[in-house]
PDB file of C-alpha atoms in Angstrom:
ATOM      1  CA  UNK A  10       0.000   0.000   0.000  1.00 55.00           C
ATOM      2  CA  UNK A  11       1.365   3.813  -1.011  1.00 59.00           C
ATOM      3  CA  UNK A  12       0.819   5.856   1.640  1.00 58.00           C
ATOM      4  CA  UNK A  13       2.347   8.738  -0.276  1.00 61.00           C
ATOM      5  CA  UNK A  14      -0.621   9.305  -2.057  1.00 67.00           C
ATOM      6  CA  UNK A  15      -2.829   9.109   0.923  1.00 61.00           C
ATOM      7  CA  UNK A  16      -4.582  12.542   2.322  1.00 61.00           C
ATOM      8  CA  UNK A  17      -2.964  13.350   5.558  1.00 58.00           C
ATOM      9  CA  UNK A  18      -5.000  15.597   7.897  1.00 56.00           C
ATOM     10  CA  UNK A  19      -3.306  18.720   8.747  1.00 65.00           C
ATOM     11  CA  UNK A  20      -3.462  20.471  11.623  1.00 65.00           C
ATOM     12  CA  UNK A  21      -3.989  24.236  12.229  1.00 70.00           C
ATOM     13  CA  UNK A  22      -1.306  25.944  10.334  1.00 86.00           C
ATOM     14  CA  UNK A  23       0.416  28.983  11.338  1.00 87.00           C
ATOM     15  CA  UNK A  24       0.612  31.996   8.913  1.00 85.00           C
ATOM     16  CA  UNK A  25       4.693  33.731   9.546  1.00 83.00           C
ATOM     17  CA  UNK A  26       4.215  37.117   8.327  1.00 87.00           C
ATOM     18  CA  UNK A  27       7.003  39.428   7.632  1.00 88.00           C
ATOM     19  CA  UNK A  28       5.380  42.171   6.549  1.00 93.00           C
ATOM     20  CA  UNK A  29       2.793  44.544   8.322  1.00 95.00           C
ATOM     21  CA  UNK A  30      -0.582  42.237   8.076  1.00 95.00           C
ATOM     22  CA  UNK A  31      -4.235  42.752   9.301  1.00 95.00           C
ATOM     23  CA  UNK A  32      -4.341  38.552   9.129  1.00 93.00           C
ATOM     24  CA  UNK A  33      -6.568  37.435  12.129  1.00 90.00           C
ATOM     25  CA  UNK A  34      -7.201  33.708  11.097  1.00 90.00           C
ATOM     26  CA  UNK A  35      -4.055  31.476  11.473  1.00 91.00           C
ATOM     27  CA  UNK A  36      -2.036  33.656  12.904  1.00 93.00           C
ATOM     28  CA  UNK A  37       0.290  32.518  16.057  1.00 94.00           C
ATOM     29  CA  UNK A  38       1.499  34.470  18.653  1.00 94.00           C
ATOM     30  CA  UNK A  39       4.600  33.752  20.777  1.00 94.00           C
ATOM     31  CA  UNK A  40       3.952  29.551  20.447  1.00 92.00           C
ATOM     32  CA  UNK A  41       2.299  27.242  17.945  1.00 92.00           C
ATOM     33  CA  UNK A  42      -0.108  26.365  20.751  1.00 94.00           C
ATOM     34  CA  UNK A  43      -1.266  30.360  20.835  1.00 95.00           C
ATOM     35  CA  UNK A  44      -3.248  29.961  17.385  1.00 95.00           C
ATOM     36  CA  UNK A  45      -5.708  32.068  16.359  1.00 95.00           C
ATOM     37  CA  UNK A  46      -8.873  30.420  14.725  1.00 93.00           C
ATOM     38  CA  UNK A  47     -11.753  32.354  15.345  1.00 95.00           C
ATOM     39  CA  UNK A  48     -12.688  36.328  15.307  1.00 95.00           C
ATOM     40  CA  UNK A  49     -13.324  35.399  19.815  1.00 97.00           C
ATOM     41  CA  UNK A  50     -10.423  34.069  19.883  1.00 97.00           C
ATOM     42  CA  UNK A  51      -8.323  36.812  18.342  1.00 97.00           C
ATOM     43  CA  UNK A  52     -10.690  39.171  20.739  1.00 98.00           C
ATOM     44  CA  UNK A  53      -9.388  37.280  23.756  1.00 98.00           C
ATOM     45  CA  UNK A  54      -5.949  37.441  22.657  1.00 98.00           C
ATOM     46  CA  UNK A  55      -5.867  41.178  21.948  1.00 98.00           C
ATOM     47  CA  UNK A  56      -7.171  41.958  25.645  1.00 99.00           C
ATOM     48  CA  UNK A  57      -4.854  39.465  26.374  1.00 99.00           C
ATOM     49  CA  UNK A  58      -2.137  41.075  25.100  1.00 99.00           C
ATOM     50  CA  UNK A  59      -3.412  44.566  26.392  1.00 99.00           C
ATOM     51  CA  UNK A  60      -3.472  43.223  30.067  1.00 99.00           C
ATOM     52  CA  UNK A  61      -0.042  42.016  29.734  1.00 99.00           C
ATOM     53  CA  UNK A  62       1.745  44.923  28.801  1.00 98.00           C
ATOM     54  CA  UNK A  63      -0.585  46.926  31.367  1.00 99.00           C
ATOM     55  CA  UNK A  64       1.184  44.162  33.556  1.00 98.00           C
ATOM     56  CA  UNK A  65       4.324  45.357  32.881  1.00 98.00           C
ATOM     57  CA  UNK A  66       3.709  49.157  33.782  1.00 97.00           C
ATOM     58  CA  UNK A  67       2.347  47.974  37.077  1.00 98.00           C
ATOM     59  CA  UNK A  68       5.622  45.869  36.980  1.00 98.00           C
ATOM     60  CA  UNK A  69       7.772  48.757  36.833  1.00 96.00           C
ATOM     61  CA  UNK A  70       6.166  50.530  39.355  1.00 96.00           C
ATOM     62  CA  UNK A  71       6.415  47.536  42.024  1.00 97.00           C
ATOM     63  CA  UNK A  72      10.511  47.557  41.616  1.00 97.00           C
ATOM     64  CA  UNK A  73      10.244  51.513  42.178  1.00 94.00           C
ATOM     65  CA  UNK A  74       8.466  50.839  44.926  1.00 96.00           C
ATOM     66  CA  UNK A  75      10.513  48.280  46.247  1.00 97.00           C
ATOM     67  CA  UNK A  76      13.685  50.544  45.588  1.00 95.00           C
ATOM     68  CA  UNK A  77      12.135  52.906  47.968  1.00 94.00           C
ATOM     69  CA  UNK A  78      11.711  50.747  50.346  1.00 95.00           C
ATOM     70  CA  UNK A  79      15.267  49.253  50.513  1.00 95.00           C
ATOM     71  CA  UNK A  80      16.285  52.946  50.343  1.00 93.00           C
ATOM     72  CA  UNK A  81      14.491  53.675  53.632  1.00 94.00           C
ATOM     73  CA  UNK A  82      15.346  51.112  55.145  1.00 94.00           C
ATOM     74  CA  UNK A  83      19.178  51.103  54.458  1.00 93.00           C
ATOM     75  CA  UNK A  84      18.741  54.814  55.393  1.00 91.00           C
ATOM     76  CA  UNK A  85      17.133  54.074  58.294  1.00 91.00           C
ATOM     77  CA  UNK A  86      19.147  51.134  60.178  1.00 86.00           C
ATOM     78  CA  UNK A  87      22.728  52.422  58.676  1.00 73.00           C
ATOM     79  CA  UNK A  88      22.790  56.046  57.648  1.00 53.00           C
ATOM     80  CA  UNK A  89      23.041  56.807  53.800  1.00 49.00           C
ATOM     81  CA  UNK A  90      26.671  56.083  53.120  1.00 48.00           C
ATOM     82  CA  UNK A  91      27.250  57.612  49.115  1.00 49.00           C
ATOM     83  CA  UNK A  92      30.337  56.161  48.647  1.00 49.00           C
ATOM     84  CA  UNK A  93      34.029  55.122  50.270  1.00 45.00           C
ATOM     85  CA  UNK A  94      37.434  56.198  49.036  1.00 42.00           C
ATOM     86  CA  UNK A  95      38.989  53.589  50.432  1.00 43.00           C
ATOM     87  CA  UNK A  96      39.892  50.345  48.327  1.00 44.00           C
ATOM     88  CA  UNK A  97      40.116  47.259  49.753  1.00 47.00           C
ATOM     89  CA  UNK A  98      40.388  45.409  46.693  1.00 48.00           C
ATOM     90  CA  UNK A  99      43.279  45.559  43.802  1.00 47.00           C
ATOM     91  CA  UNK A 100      40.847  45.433  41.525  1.00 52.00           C
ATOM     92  CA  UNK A 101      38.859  49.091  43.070  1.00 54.00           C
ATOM     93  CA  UNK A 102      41.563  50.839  41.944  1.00 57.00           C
ATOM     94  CA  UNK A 103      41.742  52.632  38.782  1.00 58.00           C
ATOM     95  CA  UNK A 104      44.539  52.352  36.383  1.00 63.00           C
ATOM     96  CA  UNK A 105      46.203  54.988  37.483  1.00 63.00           C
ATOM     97  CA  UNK A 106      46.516  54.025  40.805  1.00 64.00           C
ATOM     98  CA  UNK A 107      44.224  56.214  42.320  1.00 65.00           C
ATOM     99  CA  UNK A 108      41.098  54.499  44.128  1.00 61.00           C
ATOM    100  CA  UNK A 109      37.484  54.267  42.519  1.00 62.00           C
ATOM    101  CA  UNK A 110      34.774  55.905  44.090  1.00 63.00           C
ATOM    102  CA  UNK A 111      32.387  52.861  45.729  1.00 66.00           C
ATOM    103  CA  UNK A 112      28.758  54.756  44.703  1.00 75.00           C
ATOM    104  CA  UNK A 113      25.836  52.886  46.233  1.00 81.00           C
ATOM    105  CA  UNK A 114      25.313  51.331  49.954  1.00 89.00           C
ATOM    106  CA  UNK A 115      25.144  47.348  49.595  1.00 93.00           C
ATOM    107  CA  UNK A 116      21.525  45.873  49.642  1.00 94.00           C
ATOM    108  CA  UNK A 117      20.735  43.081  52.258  1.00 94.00           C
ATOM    109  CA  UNK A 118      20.127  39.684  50.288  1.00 96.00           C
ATOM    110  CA  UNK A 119      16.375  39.726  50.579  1.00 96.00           C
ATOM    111  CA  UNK A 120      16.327  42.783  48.647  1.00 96.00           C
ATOM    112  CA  UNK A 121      19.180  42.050  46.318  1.00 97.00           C
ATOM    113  CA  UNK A 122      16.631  38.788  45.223  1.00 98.00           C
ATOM    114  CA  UNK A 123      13.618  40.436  45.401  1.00 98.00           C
ATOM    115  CA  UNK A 124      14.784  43.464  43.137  1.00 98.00           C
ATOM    116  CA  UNK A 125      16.661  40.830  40.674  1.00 98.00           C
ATOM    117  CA  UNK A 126      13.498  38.620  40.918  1.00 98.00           C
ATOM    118  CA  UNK A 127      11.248  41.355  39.654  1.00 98.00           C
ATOM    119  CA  UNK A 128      13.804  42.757  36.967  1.00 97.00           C
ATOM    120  CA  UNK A 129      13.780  38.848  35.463  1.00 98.00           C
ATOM    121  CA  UNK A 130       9.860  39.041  35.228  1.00 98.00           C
ATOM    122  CA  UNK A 131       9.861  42.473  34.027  1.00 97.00           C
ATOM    123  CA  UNK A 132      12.649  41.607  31.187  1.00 97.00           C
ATOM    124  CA  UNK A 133      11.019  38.752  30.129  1.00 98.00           C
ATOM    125  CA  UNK A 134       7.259  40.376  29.569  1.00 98.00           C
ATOM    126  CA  UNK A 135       9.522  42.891  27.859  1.00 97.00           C
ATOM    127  CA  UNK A 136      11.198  40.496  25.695  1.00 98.00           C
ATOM    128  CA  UNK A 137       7.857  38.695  25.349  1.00 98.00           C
ATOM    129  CA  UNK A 138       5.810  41.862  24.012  1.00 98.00           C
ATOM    130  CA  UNK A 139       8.445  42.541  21.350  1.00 98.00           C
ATOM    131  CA  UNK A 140       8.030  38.902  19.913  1.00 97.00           C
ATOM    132  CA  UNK A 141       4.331  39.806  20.045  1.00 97.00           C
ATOM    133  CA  UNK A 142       5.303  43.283  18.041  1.00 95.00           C
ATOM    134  CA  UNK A 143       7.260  40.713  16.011  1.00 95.00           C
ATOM    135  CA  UNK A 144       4.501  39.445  14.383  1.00 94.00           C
ATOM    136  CA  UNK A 145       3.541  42.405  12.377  1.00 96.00           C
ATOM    137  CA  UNK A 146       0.391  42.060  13.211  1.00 97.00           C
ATOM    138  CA  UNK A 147      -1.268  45.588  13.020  1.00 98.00           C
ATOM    139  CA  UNK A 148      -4.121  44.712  15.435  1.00 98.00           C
ATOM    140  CA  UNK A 149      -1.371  43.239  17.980  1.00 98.00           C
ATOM    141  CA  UNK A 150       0.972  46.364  17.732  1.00 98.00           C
ATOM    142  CA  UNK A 151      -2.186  48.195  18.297  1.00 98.00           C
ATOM    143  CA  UNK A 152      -2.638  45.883  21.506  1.00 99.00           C
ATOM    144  CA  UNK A 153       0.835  46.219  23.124  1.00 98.00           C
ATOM    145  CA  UNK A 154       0.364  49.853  22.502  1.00 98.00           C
ATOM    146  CA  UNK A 155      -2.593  50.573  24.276  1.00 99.00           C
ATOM    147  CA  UNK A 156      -1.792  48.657  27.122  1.00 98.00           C
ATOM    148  CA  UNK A 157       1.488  50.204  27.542  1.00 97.00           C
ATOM    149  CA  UNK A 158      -0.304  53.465  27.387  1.00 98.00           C
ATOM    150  CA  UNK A 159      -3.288  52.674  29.793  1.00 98.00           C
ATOM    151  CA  UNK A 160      -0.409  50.935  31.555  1.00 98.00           C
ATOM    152  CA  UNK A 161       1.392  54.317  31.959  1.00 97.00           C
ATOM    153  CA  UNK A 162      -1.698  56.495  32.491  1.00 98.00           C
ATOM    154  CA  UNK A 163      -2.547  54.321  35.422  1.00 98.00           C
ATOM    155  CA  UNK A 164       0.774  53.695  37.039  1.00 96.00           C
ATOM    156  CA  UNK A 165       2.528  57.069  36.642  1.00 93.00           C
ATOM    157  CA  UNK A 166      -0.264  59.405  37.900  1.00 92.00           C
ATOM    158  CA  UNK A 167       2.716  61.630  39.653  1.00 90.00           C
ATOM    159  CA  UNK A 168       5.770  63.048  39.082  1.00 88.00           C
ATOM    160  CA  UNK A 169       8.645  63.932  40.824  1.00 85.00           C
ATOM    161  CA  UNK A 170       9.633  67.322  39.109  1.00 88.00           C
ATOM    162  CA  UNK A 171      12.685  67.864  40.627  1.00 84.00           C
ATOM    163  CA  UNK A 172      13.999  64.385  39.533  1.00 82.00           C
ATOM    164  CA  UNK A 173      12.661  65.581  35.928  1.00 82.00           C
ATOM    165  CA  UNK A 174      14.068  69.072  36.361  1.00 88.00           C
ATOM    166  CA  UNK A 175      17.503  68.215  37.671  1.00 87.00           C
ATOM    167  CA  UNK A 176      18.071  65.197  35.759  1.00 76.00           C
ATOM    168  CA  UNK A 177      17.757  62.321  38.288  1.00 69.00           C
ATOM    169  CA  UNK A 178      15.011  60.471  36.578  1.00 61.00           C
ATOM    170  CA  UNK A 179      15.415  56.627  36.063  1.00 61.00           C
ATOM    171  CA  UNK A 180      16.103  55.231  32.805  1.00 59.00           C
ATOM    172  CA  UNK A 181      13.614  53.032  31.346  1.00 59.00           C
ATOM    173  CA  UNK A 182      16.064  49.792  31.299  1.00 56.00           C
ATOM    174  CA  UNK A 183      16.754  47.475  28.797  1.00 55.00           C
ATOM    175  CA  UNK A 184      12.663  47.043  28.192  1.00 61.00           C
ATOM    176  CA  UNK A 185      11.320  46.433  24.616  1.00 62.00           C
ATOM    177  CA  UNK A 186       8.438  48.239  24.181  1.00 55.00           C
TER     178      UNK A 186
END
């Protein structure tokens, strides 16, 4: 028997676009398993989408947030130290000889995890929104858009003006979108 001429069902197929697109049927975000095959399912996706990067402002407002905490607290228990002129290393001194400038006080181990726990998750729904932008999918763009923008409206109802004024405002970090 020649199965080479037999019909083989085929499952959903993923469109790869390269090119700005409007597609809603077959297209896949992120995974294979992510498949859009319905107009409610591409619906559910785009909120989908929209909550996530909404996620991520509210994301970068809970390692501000924790920042300040630390900060209190080191400034509380140990006195805000800005920096030591004293190496103790070879490797804290400069070339020339001279000793580098130590800028920072050292975070307690809790924090140090906590801070590099929520810079992972906030990296990686970075990274992850991009591949979604990577699609170029106009509907999805439009998605990661708006919820970065509700996102921002929500999260960043203030402002520190002197911090905007005087130039100590945070970067942004490595994020994506």
């Amino acid at each position: 028997m020649d199965h080479g001429k037999m019909p083989m069902p085929t499952g959903p197929k993923c469109s790869m676009n390269m090119l700005w697109n409007t597609q809603i049927q077959d297209t896949c975000i992120v995974f294979r398993q992510w498949h859009i095959s319905s107009t409610f399912i591409f619906i559910l996706s785009f909120f989908t989408i929209v909550g996530l990067a909404v996620l991520y402002e509210w994301l970068r407002l809970v390692q501000h947030r924790i920042d300040v905490v630390i900060a209190k607290d080191l400034a509380k228990n140990k006195g805000i130290v800005s920096g030591s002129m004293t190496p103790q290393l070879e490797e804290e001194t400069s070339l020339m000889g001279r000793p580098k400038a130590k800028s920072g006080t050292p975070i307690p181990l809790p924090g140090r995890l906590l801070r590099a726990a929520t810079y992972g998750v906030s990296i990686f729904l970075s990274f992850f929104l991009m591949l979604v932008f990577m699609t170029y999918n106009a509907y999805l763009i439009l998605a990661v858009v708006l919820g970065a923008a509700v996102g921002h409206y929500i999260f960043n109802a203030d402002m520190d003006v002197d911090a905007v004024l005087y130039g100590n405002v945070p970067s942004k970090s490595v994020a994506c979108h």
